[in-house]
mmCIF file of C-alpha atoms in Angstrom:
data_model
loop_
_atom_site.group_PDB
_atom_site.id
_atom_site.type_symbol
_atom_site.label_atom_id
_atom_site.label_comp_id
_atom_site.label_asym_id
_atom_site.label_seq_id
_atom_site.Cartn_x
_atom_site.Cartn_y
_atom_site.Cartn_z
ATOM 1 C CA UNK A 1 112.523 112.539 111.024
ATOM 2 C CA UNK A 2 111.420 110.307 113.827
ATOM 3 C CA UNK A 3 108.343 108.129 113.819
ATOM 4 C CA UNK A 4 105.158 110.235 113.577
ATOM 5 C CA UNK A 5 107.190 113.246 114.704
ATOM 6 C CA UNK A 6 107.067 116.629 113.029
ATOM 7 C CA UNK A 7 107.293 120.204 114.372
ATOM 8 C CA UNK A 8 104.101 121.019 112.464
ATOM 9 C CA UNK A 9 102.092 118.096 113.792
ATOM 10 C CA UNK A 10 103.505 117.030 117.120
ATOM 11 C CA UNK A 11 104.968 120.073 118.846
ATOM 12 C CA UNK A 12 103.977 118.698 122.247
ATOM 13 C CA UNK A 13 105.692 115.341 121.822
ATOM 14 C CA UNK A 14 109.078 114.878 123.482
ATOM 15 C CA UNK A 15 111.769 113.505 121.121
ATOM 16 C CA UNK A 16 111.803 110.059 122.703
ATOM 17 C CA UNK A 17 108.049 109.618 122.981
ATOM 18 C CA UNK A 18 107.859 106.669 120.633
ATOM 19 C CA UNK A 19 110.758 104.981 122.354
ATOM 20 C CA UNK A 20 109.067 105.609 125.721
ATOM 21 C CA UNK A 21 105.973 103.699 124.727
ATOM 22 C CA UNK A 22 107.659 100.946 122.786
ATOM 23 C CA UNK A 23 110.998 100.463 124.482
ATOM 24 C CA UNK A 24 110.284 101.855 127.960
ATOM 25 C CA UNK A 25 112.894 104.609 127.777
ATOM 26 C CA UNK A 26 112.338 108.081 129.267
ATOM 27 C CA UNK A 27 111.930 111.559 127.842
ATOM 28 C CA UNK A 28 113.743 113.196 130.694
ATOM 29 C CA UNK A 29 111.049 115.858 131.103
ATOM 30 C CA UNK A 30 108.299 114.881 133.507
ATOM 31 C CA UNK A 31 106.427 118.113 132.841
ATOM 32 C CA UNK A 32 105.857 117.381 129.145
ATOM 33 C CA UNK A 33 102.106 117.042 128.623
ATOM 34 C CA UNK A 34 100.769 113.828 127.170
ATOM 35 C CA UNK A 35 99.874 114.081 123.477
ATOM 36 C CA UNK A 36 96.190 114.441 122.636
ATOM 37 C CA UNK A 37 94.470 112.154 120.155
ATOM 38 C CA UNK A 38 95.855 108.907 118.748
ATOM 39 C CA UNK A 39 99.530 108.235 119.349
ATOM 40 C CA UNK A 40 102.002 106.877 116.835
ATOM 41 C CA UNK A 41 102.681 103.636 118.742
ATOM 42 C CA UNK A 42 98.949 103.062 119.245
ATOM 43 C CA UNK A 43 98.294 103.466 115.523
ATOM 44 C CA UNK A 44 101.232 101.243 114.617
ATOM 45 C CA UNK A 45 100.150 98.440 116.931
ATOM 46 C CA UNK A 46 96.602 98.534 115.576
ATOM 47 C CA UNK A 47 97.912 98.500 112.015
ATOM 48 C CA UNK A 48 100.055 95.443 112.625
ATOM 49 C CA UNK A 49 97.782 93.473 114.968
ATOM 50 C CA UNK A 50 94.421 94.261 113.346
ATOM 51 C CA UNK A 51 95.435 94.217 109.686
ATOM 52 C CA UNK A 52 98.847 92.845 108.761
ATOM 53 C CA UNK A 53 99.097 89.786 111.002
ATOM 54 C CA UNK A 54 95.489 88.636 110.373
ATOM 55 C CA UNK A 55 96.123 88.916 106.620
ATOM 56 C CA UNK A 56 99.237 86.770 106.938
ATOM 57 C CA UNK A 57 97.319 84.167 108.957
ATOM 58 C CA UNK A 58 94.495 84.165 106.387
ATOM 59 C CA UNK A 59 97.002 83.550 103.593
ATOM 60 C CA UNK A 60 98.390 80.541 105.444
ATOM 61 C CA UNK A 61 94.859 79.247 106.051
ATOM 62 C CA UNK A 62 94.030 79.620 102.359
ATOM 63 C CA UNK A 63 97.205 77.745 101.401
ATOM 64 C CA UNK A 64 96.173 74.902 103.702
ATOM 65 C CA UNK A 65 92.725 74.919 102.112
ATOM 66 C CA UNK A 66 94.279 74.757 98.660
ATOM 67 C CA UNK A 67 96.451 71.814 99.664
ATOM 68 C CA UNK A 68 93.424 69.968 101.013
ATOM 69 C CA UNK A 69 91.549 70.731 97.793
ATOM 70 C CA UNK A 70 94.366 69.177 95.794
ATOM 71 C CA UNK A 71 94.015 65.942 97.749
ATOM 72 C CA UNK A 72 90.243 66.005 97.304
ATOM 73 C CA UNK A 73 90.481 66.485 93.561
ATOM 74 C CA UNK A 74 93.306 64.022 92.987
ATOM 75 C CA UNK A 75 91.512 61.365 95.029
ATOM 76 C CA UNK A 76 88.685 61.335 92.476
ATOM 77 C CA UNK A 77 89.111 63.828 89.625
ATOM 78 C CA UNK A 78 85.819 65.182 88.322
ATOM 79 C CA UNK A 79 84.300 68.500 87.256
ATOM 80 C CA UNK A 80 82.746 69.242 90.661
ATOM 81 C CA UNK A 81 86.021 68.770 92.527
ATOM 82 C CA UNK A 82 87.843 70.740 89.846
ATOM 83 C CA UNK A 83 85.489 73.673 90.360
ATOM 84 C CA UNK A 84 86.107 73.520 94.102
ATOM 85 C CA UNK A 85 89.863 73.418 93.471
ATOM 86 C CA UNK A 86 89.691 76.436 91.168
ATOM 87 C CA UNK A 87 87.614 78.327 93.726
ATOM 88 C CA UNK A 88 90.253 77.459 96.316
ATOM 89 C CA UNK A 89 92.944 78.922 94.088
ATOM 90 C CA UNK A 90 90.983 82.149 93.667
ATOM 91 C CA UNK A 91 90.573 82.436 97.441
ATOM 92 C CA UNK A 92 94.284 81.777 97.901
ATOM 93 C CA UNK A 93 95.160 84.397 95.296
ATOM 94 C CA UNK A 94 92.919 87.029 96.881
ATOM 95 C CA UNK A 95 94.397 86.314 100.302
ATOM 96 C CA UNK A 96 97.889 86.668 98.846
ATOM 97 C CA UNK A 97 97.034 90.013 97.306
ATOM 98 C CA UNK A 98 96.065 91.259 100.765
ATOM 99 C CA UNK A 99 99.544 90.268 102.025
ATOM 100 C CA UNK A 100 101.764 91.178 99.061
ATOM 101 C CA UNK A 101 101.756 94.923 99.935
ATOM 102 C CA UNK A 102 103.672 94.085 103.137
ATOM 103 C CA UNK A 103 106.918 93.214 101.372
ATOM 104 C CA UNK A 104 108.976 93.330 104.546
ATOM 105 C CA UNK A 105 110.795 90.912 106.801
ATOM 106 C CA UNK A 106 109.603 87.361 106.063
ATOM 107 C CA UNK A 107 108.855 88.179 102.419
ATOM 108 C CA UNK A 108 112.237 89.893 102.001
ATOM 109 C CA UNK A 109 114.276 87.200 103.715
ATOM 110 C CA UNK A 110 117.022 87.051 101.068
ATOM 111 C CA UNK A 111 118.559 89.988 99.171
ATOM 112 C CA UNK A 112 118.934 87.994 95.933
ATOM 113 C CA UNK A 113 116.049 85.515 95.923
ATOM 114 C CA UNK A 114 113.478 86.775 98.438
ATOM 115 C CA UNK A 115 110.566 84.550 99.329
ATOM 116 C CA UNK A 116 108.080 86.908 97.702
ATOM 117 C CA UNK A 117 109.201 85.949 94.171
ATOM 118 C CA UNK A 118 108.706 82.243 94.916
ATOM 119 C CA UNK A 119 105.074 83.067 95.684
ATOM 120 C CA UNK A 120 104.521 85.646 92.935
ATOM 121 C CA UNK A 121 107.159 85.254 90.229
ATOM 122 C CA UNK A 122 106.083 88.365 88.324
ATOM 123 C CA UNK A 123 107.139 90.470 91.285
ATOM 124 C CA UNK A 124 110.807 90.361 90.293
ATOM 125 C CA UNK A 125 110.608 92.186 86.958
ATOM 126 C CA UNK A 126 107.035 92.006 85.693
ATOM 127 C CA UNK A 127 107.621 88.972 83.471
ATOM 128 C CA UNK A 128 104.876 86.460 82.704
ATOM 129 C CA UNK A 129 106.426 83.022 83.242
ATOM 130 C CA UNK A 130 103.461 80.934 82.073
ATOM 131 C CA UNK A 131 105.482 79.235 79.327
ATOM 132 C CA UNK A 132 108.292 78.524 81.801
ATOM 133 C CA UNK A 133 105.797 76.806 84.115
ATOM 134 C CA UNK A 134 104.456 74.726 81.221
ATOM 135 C CA UNK A 135 107.943 73.649 80.227
ATOM 136 C CA UNK A 136 108.795 72.716 83.813
ATOM 137 C CA UNK A 137 105.834 70.422 84.364
ATOM 138 C CA UNK A 138 106.141 68.922 80.862
ATOM 139 C CA UNK A 139 109.728 67.987 81.703
ATOM 140 C CA UNK A 140 108.602 66.548 85.045
ATOM 141 C CA UNK A 141 105.902 64.403 83.447
ATOM 142 C CA UNK A 142 108.309 63.142 80.794
ATOM 143 C CA UNK A 143 111.110 62.452 83.251
ATOM 144 C CA UNK A 144 111.721 59.154 84.952
ATOM 145 C CA UNK A 145 113.035 60.963 88.018
ATOM 146 C CA UNK A 146 111.008 60.581 91.206
ATOM 147 C CA UNK A 147 108.907 63.638 92.014
ATOM 148 C CA UNK A 148 110.138 63.822 95.583
ATOM 149 C CA UNK A 149 110.944 66.743 97.880
ATOM 150 C CA UNK A 150 114.424 67.119 96.393
ATOM 151 C CA UNK A 151 112.949 67.455 92.904
ATOM 152 C CA UNK A 152 110.639 70.282 93.930
ATOM 153 C CA UNK A 153 113.248 72.019 96.080
ATOM 154 C CA UNK A 154 115.416 72.309 92.951
ATOM 155 C CA UNK A 155 112.759 74.242 91.010
ATOM 156 C CA UNK A 156 113.450 77.912 90.416
ATOM 157 C CA UNK A 157 111.202 80.804 91.441
ATOM 158 C CA UNK A 158 109.712 81.117 87.935
ATOM 159 C CA UNK A 159 108.536 77.492 87.948
ATOM 160 C CA UNK A 160 106.564 77.548 91.197
ATOM 161 C CA UNK A 161 104.151 79.635 93.252
ATOM 162 C CA UNK A 162 100.694 80.906 92.531
ATOM 163 C CA UNK A 163 101.264 81.025 88.787
ATOM 164 C CA UNK A 164 102.293 77.366 88.650
ATOM 165 C CA UNK A 165 99.195 76.370 90.610
ATOM 166 C CA UNK A 166 97.010 78.499 88.356
ATOM 167 C CA UNK A 167 98.377 76.883 85.209
ATOM 168 C CA UNK A 168 97.952 73.405 86.671
ATOM 169 C CA UNK A 169 94.313 73.833 87.686
ATOM 170 C CA UNK A 170 92.932 76.127 84.980
ATOM 171 C CA UNK A 171 94.190 74.440 81.785
ATOM 172 C CA UNK A 172 95.231 71.016 80.529
ATOM 173 C CA UNK A 173 98.793 70.099 79.635
ATOM 174 C CA UNK A 174 98.157 69.068 76.046
ATOM 175 C CA UNK A 175 98.662 71.116 72.891
ATOM 176 C CA UNK A 176 96.284 74.054 72.829
ATOM 177 C CA UNK A 177 95.980 74.085 76.637
ATOM 178 C CA UNK A 178 92.215 73.773 76.776
ATOM 179 C CA UNK A 179 90.457 75.399 79.708
ATOM 180 C CA UNK A 180 87.322 73.291 79.383
ATOM 181 C CA UNK A 181 86.683 71.487 82.684
ATOM 182 C CA UNK A 182 86.157 68.134 80.991
ATOM 183 C CA UNK A 183 89.496 68.446 79.206
ATOM 184 C CA UNK A 184 91.354 69.376 82.373
ATOM 185 C CA UNK A 185 89.812 66.450 84.258
ATOM 186 C CA UNK A 186 90.535 63.957 81.479
ATOM 187 C CA UNK A 187 94.141 65.194 81.370
ATOM 188 C CA UNK A 188 94.594 64.322 85.046
ATOM 189 C CA UNK A 189 92.883 60.961 84.601
ATOM 190 C CA UNK A 190 95.104 60.093 81.635
ATOM 191 C CA UNK A 191 98.301 61.203 83.397
ATOM 192 C CA UNK A 192 98.164 60.381 87.137
ATOM 193 C CA UNK A 193 101.713 61.682 87.540
ATOM 194 C CA UNK A 194 100.328 65.171 86.984
ATOM 195 C CA UNK A 195 98.649 64.965 90.383
ATOM 196 C CA UNK A 196 102.017 64.170 91.953
ATOM 197 C CA UNK A 197 103.356 67.331 90.393
ATOM 198 C CA UNK A 198 100.340 69.358 91.527
ATOM 199 C CA UNK A 199 100.785 68.110 95.104
ATOM 200 C CA UNK A 200 104.447 69.060 95.065
ATOM 201 C CA UNK A 201 103.768 72.593 93.844
ATOM 202 C CA UNK A 202 100.973 73.031 96.412
ATOM 203 C CA UNK A 203 103.324 71.796 99.149
ATOM 204 C CA UNK A 204 105.925 74.424 98.205
ATOM 205 C CA UNK A 205 103.360 77.217 98.348
ATOM 206 C CA UNK A 206 102.109 75.987 101.710
ATOM 207 C CA UNK A 207 105.676 75.918 103.042
ATOM 208 C CA UNK A 208 106.144 79.522 101.959
ATOM 209 C CA UNK A 209 102.869 80.582 103.581
ATOM 210 C CA UNK A 210 103.859 78.798 106.803
ATOM 211 C CA UNK A 211 107.257 80.490 106.784
ATOM 212 C CA UNK A 212 105.713 83.926 106.291
ATOM 213 C CA UNK A 213 103.257 83.461 109.146
ATOM 214 C CA UNK A 214 105.919 81.999 111.421
ATOM 215 C CA UNK A 215 108.256 84.883 110.619
ATOM 216 C CA UNK A 216 105.631 87.406 111.635
ATOM 217 C CA UNK A 217 104.300 85.605 114.711
ATOM 218 C CA UNK A 218 106.987 83.227 116.051
ATOM 219 C CA UNK A 219 110.536 84.126 115.017
ATOM 220 C CA UNK A 220 112.166 86.067 112.194
ATOM 221 C CA UNK A 221 115.725 85.210 111.186
ATOM 222 C CA UNK A 222 116.276 83.318 114.431
ATOM 223 C CA UNK A 223 115.159 86.186 116.640
ATOM 224 C CA UNK A 224 111.936 87.732 117.828
ATOM 225 C CA UNK A 225 108.761 87.743 115.716
ATOM 226 C CA UNK A 226 108.747 90.331 112.967
ATOM 227 C CA UNK A 227 105.527 91.624 114.503
ATOM 228 C CA UNK A 228 107.539 92.660 117.559
ATOM 229 C CA UNK A 229 110.265 94.156 115.391
ATOM 230 C CA UNK A 230 107.642 96.294 113.642
ATOM 231 C CA UNK A 231 106.532 97.569 117.044
ATOM 232 C CA UNK A 232 110.076 98.425 118.031
ATOM 233 C CA UNK A 233 112.195 101.431 117.125
ATOM 234 C CA UNK A 234 114.228 100.116 114.188
ATOM 235 C CA UNK A 235 114.051 97.516 111.437
ATOM 236 C CA UNK A 236 117.087 95.303 110.756
ATOM 237 C CA UNK A 237 118.042 97.645 107.897
ATOM 238 C CA UNK A 238 118.045 100.638 110.244
ATOM 239 C CA UNK A 239 114.828 102.238 109.026
ATOM 240 C CA UNK A 240 111.952 103.114 111.318
ATOM 241 C CA UNK A 241 109.131 100.554 111.045
ATOM 242 C CA UNK A 242 106.574 103.118 109.861
ATOM 243 C CA UNK A 243 108.954 104.129 107.062
ATOM 244 C CA UNK A 244 109.416 100.506 106.022
ATOM 245 C CA UNK A 245 105.659 99.944 106.046
ATOM 246 C CA UNK A 246 104.784 103.023 103.997
ATOM 247 C CA UNK A 247 107.556 102.420 101.467
ATOM 248 C CA UNK A 248 106.385 98.815 101.024
ATOM 249 C CA UNK A 249 102.805 99.974 100.426
ATOM 250 C CA UNK A 250 103.890 102.639 97.936
ATOM 251 C CA UNK A 251 106.154 100.271 96.043
ATOM 252 C CA UNK A 252 103.400 97.680 95.773
ATOM 253 C CA UNK A 253 100.900 100.169 94.382
ATOM 254 C CA UNK A 254 103.574 101.297 91.918
ATOM 255 C CA UNK A 255 104.233 97.649 90.989
ATOM 256 C CA UNK A 256 100.566 97.003 90.230
ATOM 257 C CA UNK A 257 100.324 100.174 88.165
ATOM 258 C CA UNK A 258 103.573 99.917 86.195
ATOM 259 C CA UNK A 259 104.254 96.197 85.914
ATOM 260 C CA UNK A 260 100.685 94.973 85.585
ATOM 261 C CA UNK A 261 98.243 97.654 84.473
ATOM 262 C CA UNK A 262 100.757 99.354 82.188
ATOM 263 C CA UNK A 263 102.494 96.062 81.433
ATOM 264 C CA UNK A 264 101.117 92.525 81.637
ATOM 265 C CA UNK A 265 97.970 91.579 83.524
ATOM 266 C CA UNK A 266 98.430 88.417 85.550
ATOM 267 C CA UNK A 267 95.892 85.811 86.713
ATOM 268 C CA UNK A 268 94.374 85.713 83.229
ATOM 269 C CA UNK A 269 93.648 81.964 83.126
ATOM 270 C CA UNK A 270 91.593 82.327 86.313
ATOM 271 C CA UNK A 271 90.150 85.710 85.331
ATOM 272 C CA UNK A 272 91.151 86.865 88.806
ATOM 273 C CA UNK A 273 93.192 89.977 88.051
ATOM 274 C CA UNK A 274 90.576 92.547 89.052
ATOM 275 C CA UNK A 275 89.367 90.656 92.145
ATOM 276 C CA UNK A 276 93.014 90.435 93.193
ATOM 277 C CA UNK A 277 93.486 94.194 92.843
ATOM 278 C CA UNK A 278 90.286 94.697 94.815
ATOM 279 C CA UNK A 279 91.743 92.528 97.599
ATOM 280 C CA UNK A 280 94.811 94.776 97.682
ATOM 281 C CA UNK A 281 92.694 97.931 97.798
ATOM 282 C CA UNK A 282 90.525 96.564 100.590
ATOM 283 C CA UNK A 283 93.641 95.658 102.581
ATOM 284 C CA UNK A 284 95.003 99.177 102.144
ATOM 285 C CA UNK A 285 91.656 100.670 103.124
ATOM 286 C CA UNK A 286 91.463 98.523 106.252
ATOM 287 C CA UNK A 287 94.985 99.511 107.229
ATOM 288 C CA UNK A 288 94.186 103.215 106.906
ATOM 289 C CA UNK A 289 90.673 103.149 108.388
ATOM 290 C CA UNK A 290 91.008 100.496 111.140
ATOM 291 C CA UNK A 291 87.246 99.757 111.061
ATOM 292 C CA UNK A 292 87.392 97.010 113.679
ATOM 293 C CA UNK A 293 87.302 96.765 116.588
ATOM 294 C CA UNK A 294 85.179 99.855 117.043
ATOM 295 C CA UNK A 295 87.619 101.629 119.343
ATOM 296 C CA UNK A 296 90.669 100.993 117.155
ATOM 297 C CA UNK A 297 92.423 104.074 115.823
ATOM 298 C CA UNK A 298 94.386 104.100 112.607
ATOM 299 C CA UNK A 299 96.364 106.286 110.270
ATOM 300 C CA UNK A 300 93.342 108.292 109.134
ATOM 301 C CA UNK A 301 92.329 108.926 112.749
ATOM 302 C CA UNK A 302 95.822 110.201 113.455
ATOM 303 C CA UNK A 303 95.668 112.549 110.470
ATOM 304 C CA UNK A 304 92.185 113.838 111.319
ATOM 305 C CA UNK A 305 93.311 114.585 114.884
ATOM 306 C CA UNK A 306 95.986 116.814 113.351
ATOM 307 C CA UNK A 307 93.438 118.793 111.305
ATOM 308 C CA UNK A 308 94.220 117.004 108.045
ATOM 309 C CA UNK A 309 90.671 115.975 107.161
ATOM 310 C CA UNK A 310 91.042 117.275 103.610
ATOM 311 C CA UNK A 311 94.026 114.990 102.999
ATOM 312 C CA UNK A 312 92.116 112.034 104.401
ATOM 313 C CA UNK A 313 89.152 112.868 102.160
ATOM 314 C CA UNK A 314 91.455 112.981 99.140
ATOM 315 C CA UNK A 315 92.865 109.530 99.833
ATOM 316 C CA UNK A 316 89.392 108.126 100.484
ATOM 317 C CA UNK A 317 88.190 109.564 97.166
ATOM 318 C CA UNK A 318 91.082 107.958 95.297
ATOM 319 C CA UNK A 319 90.529 104.631 97.046
ATOM 320 C CA UNK A 320 86.846 104.703 96.127
ATOM 321 C CA UNK A 321 87.713 105.499 92.506
ATOM 322 C CA UNK A 322 90.193 102.627 92.365
ATOM 323 C CA UNK A 323 87.700 100.140 93.837
ATOM 324 C CA UNK A 324 85.014 101.277 91.399
ATOM 325 C CA UNK A 325 87.391 100.941 88.455
ATOM 326 C CA UNK A 326 88.422 97.454 89.558
ATOM 327 C CA UNK A 327 84.772 96.421 89.948
ATOM 328 C CA UNK A 328 84.054 97.717 86.439
ATOM 329 C CA UNK A 329 87.255 96.098 85.104
ATOM 330 C CA UNK A 330 88.148 99.474 83.626
ATOM 331 C CA UNK A 331 91.887 99.180 83.029
ATOM 332 C CA UNK A 332 92.465 102.819 82.079
ATOM 333 C CA UNK A 333 90.533 104.211 85.041
ATOM 334 C CA UNK A 334 92.185 101.788 87.444
ATOM 335 C CA UNK A 335 95.623 102.730 86.133
ATOM 336 C CA UNK A 336 94.881 106.402 86.767
ATOM 337 C CA UNK A 337 93.463 105.747 90.233
ATOM 338 C CA UNK A 338 96.440 103.622 91.253
ATOM 339 C CA UNK A 339 98.711 106.446 90.131
ATOM 340 C CA UNK A 340 96.855 108.835 92.414
ATOM 341 C CA UNK A 341 97.126 106.436 95.348
ATOM 342 C CA UNK A 342 100.820 106.063 94.628
ATOM 343 C CA UNK A 343 101.098 109.840 94.988
ATOM 344 C CA UNK A 344 99.101 109.788 98.237
ATOM 345 C CA UNK A 345 101.491 107.211 99.684
ATOM 346 C CA UNK A 346 104.425 109.436 98.753
ATOM 347 C CA UNK A 347 103.006 112.701 100.034
ATOM 348 C CA UNK A 348 99.743 113.124 101.937
ATOM 349 C CA UNK A 349 100.034 110.052 104.148
ATOM 350 C CA UNK A 350 103.708 110.295 105.181
ATOM 351 C CA UNK A 351 103.428 114.087 105.508
ATOM 352 C CA UNK A 352 100.339 113.649 107.641
ATOM 353 C CA UNK A 353 102.242 111.294 109.920
ATOM 354 C CA UNK A 354 105.307 113.498 110.087
ATOM 355 C CA UNK A 355 107.373 110.821 108.371
ATOM 356 C CA UNK A 356 110.270 111.313 105.976
ATOM 357 C CA UNK A 357 110.412 108.289 103.671
ATOM 358 C CA UNK A 358 113.985 109.077 102.731
ATOM 359 C CA UNK A 359 113.302 108.585 99.022
ATOM 360 C CA UNK A 360 113.666 111.068 96.197
ATOM 361 C CA UNK A 361 110.708 110.540 93.899
ATOM 362 C CA UNK A 362 111.373 111.618 90.326
ATOM 363 C CA UNK A 363 108.398 110.251 88.434
ATOM 364 C CA UNK A 364 106.679 113.629 88.305
ATOM 365 C CA UNK A 365 103.286 112.377 89.512
#
């Protein structure tokens, strides 16, 4: 089916309506009445400009803040600066978890080693690479090789990213890996080279954040910004942008449920797992609700205009349950709620938009 087009929902829309608004093509029927209520292109532009792009920019800003915090701490390591550095990591991690659901374009820039796994290594297959990170920095500290750009560029996806930064700022490198602030600080004082390693890892993460923002707002793959591509008629892989967006959201919710909640919780050193999930849920809620600016219309508004209030209420109920479970750090309840949201992203939301995701779901939810 075409974007936001369904005989049940949009009988009055001409077949090329979306292309008319986005690509300035014509329907060929000047007597066709204009659609009432929110339009698909209007909702899509609000979703991208009010939610996705600001989240990407915030992630880049947080990465810059983290890099500055590294310099502040390494200039004079002490417990106060360490606390500030750890707080900066938590902010960076939350901002990432508001971006990770948009696994499109700049995050999927390579079919084999996409950028997303260099930021969040668990994303590839749900593996916790903490020991791999420890081995990598132990080898770096023991090596006589200069810790220059070439050294860090040679690191693999499971040695870098948010996990590597978390390990470096929330535990010391000695046997037992103490998380006591005084032990972490004394470790950096005793081994100044560790700060060189920390700077290099923070630089890599900042480069990734810059590339993601630039891909969305300046140029993707040498062409127009991915923001503009998402407001066009087709993605590079041939899918409609709304299909790509909804599939990315559904797959991320499934990833959190299956790989993390039913597998291995991440961000355990920082105790940030549940705040990170909350950041994801708030991002999804903002995308659906479009609370700001006041006159912005979003996916829920589109569905309500098509007499699908009950479906909207169902999704809102499941979102509220998921946020409450995350706040209570109730793993079982959060797992169940994420499963329900996964189902909503497969059925109620795409059906309400008149979108065929083109996927055969067989998980029986």
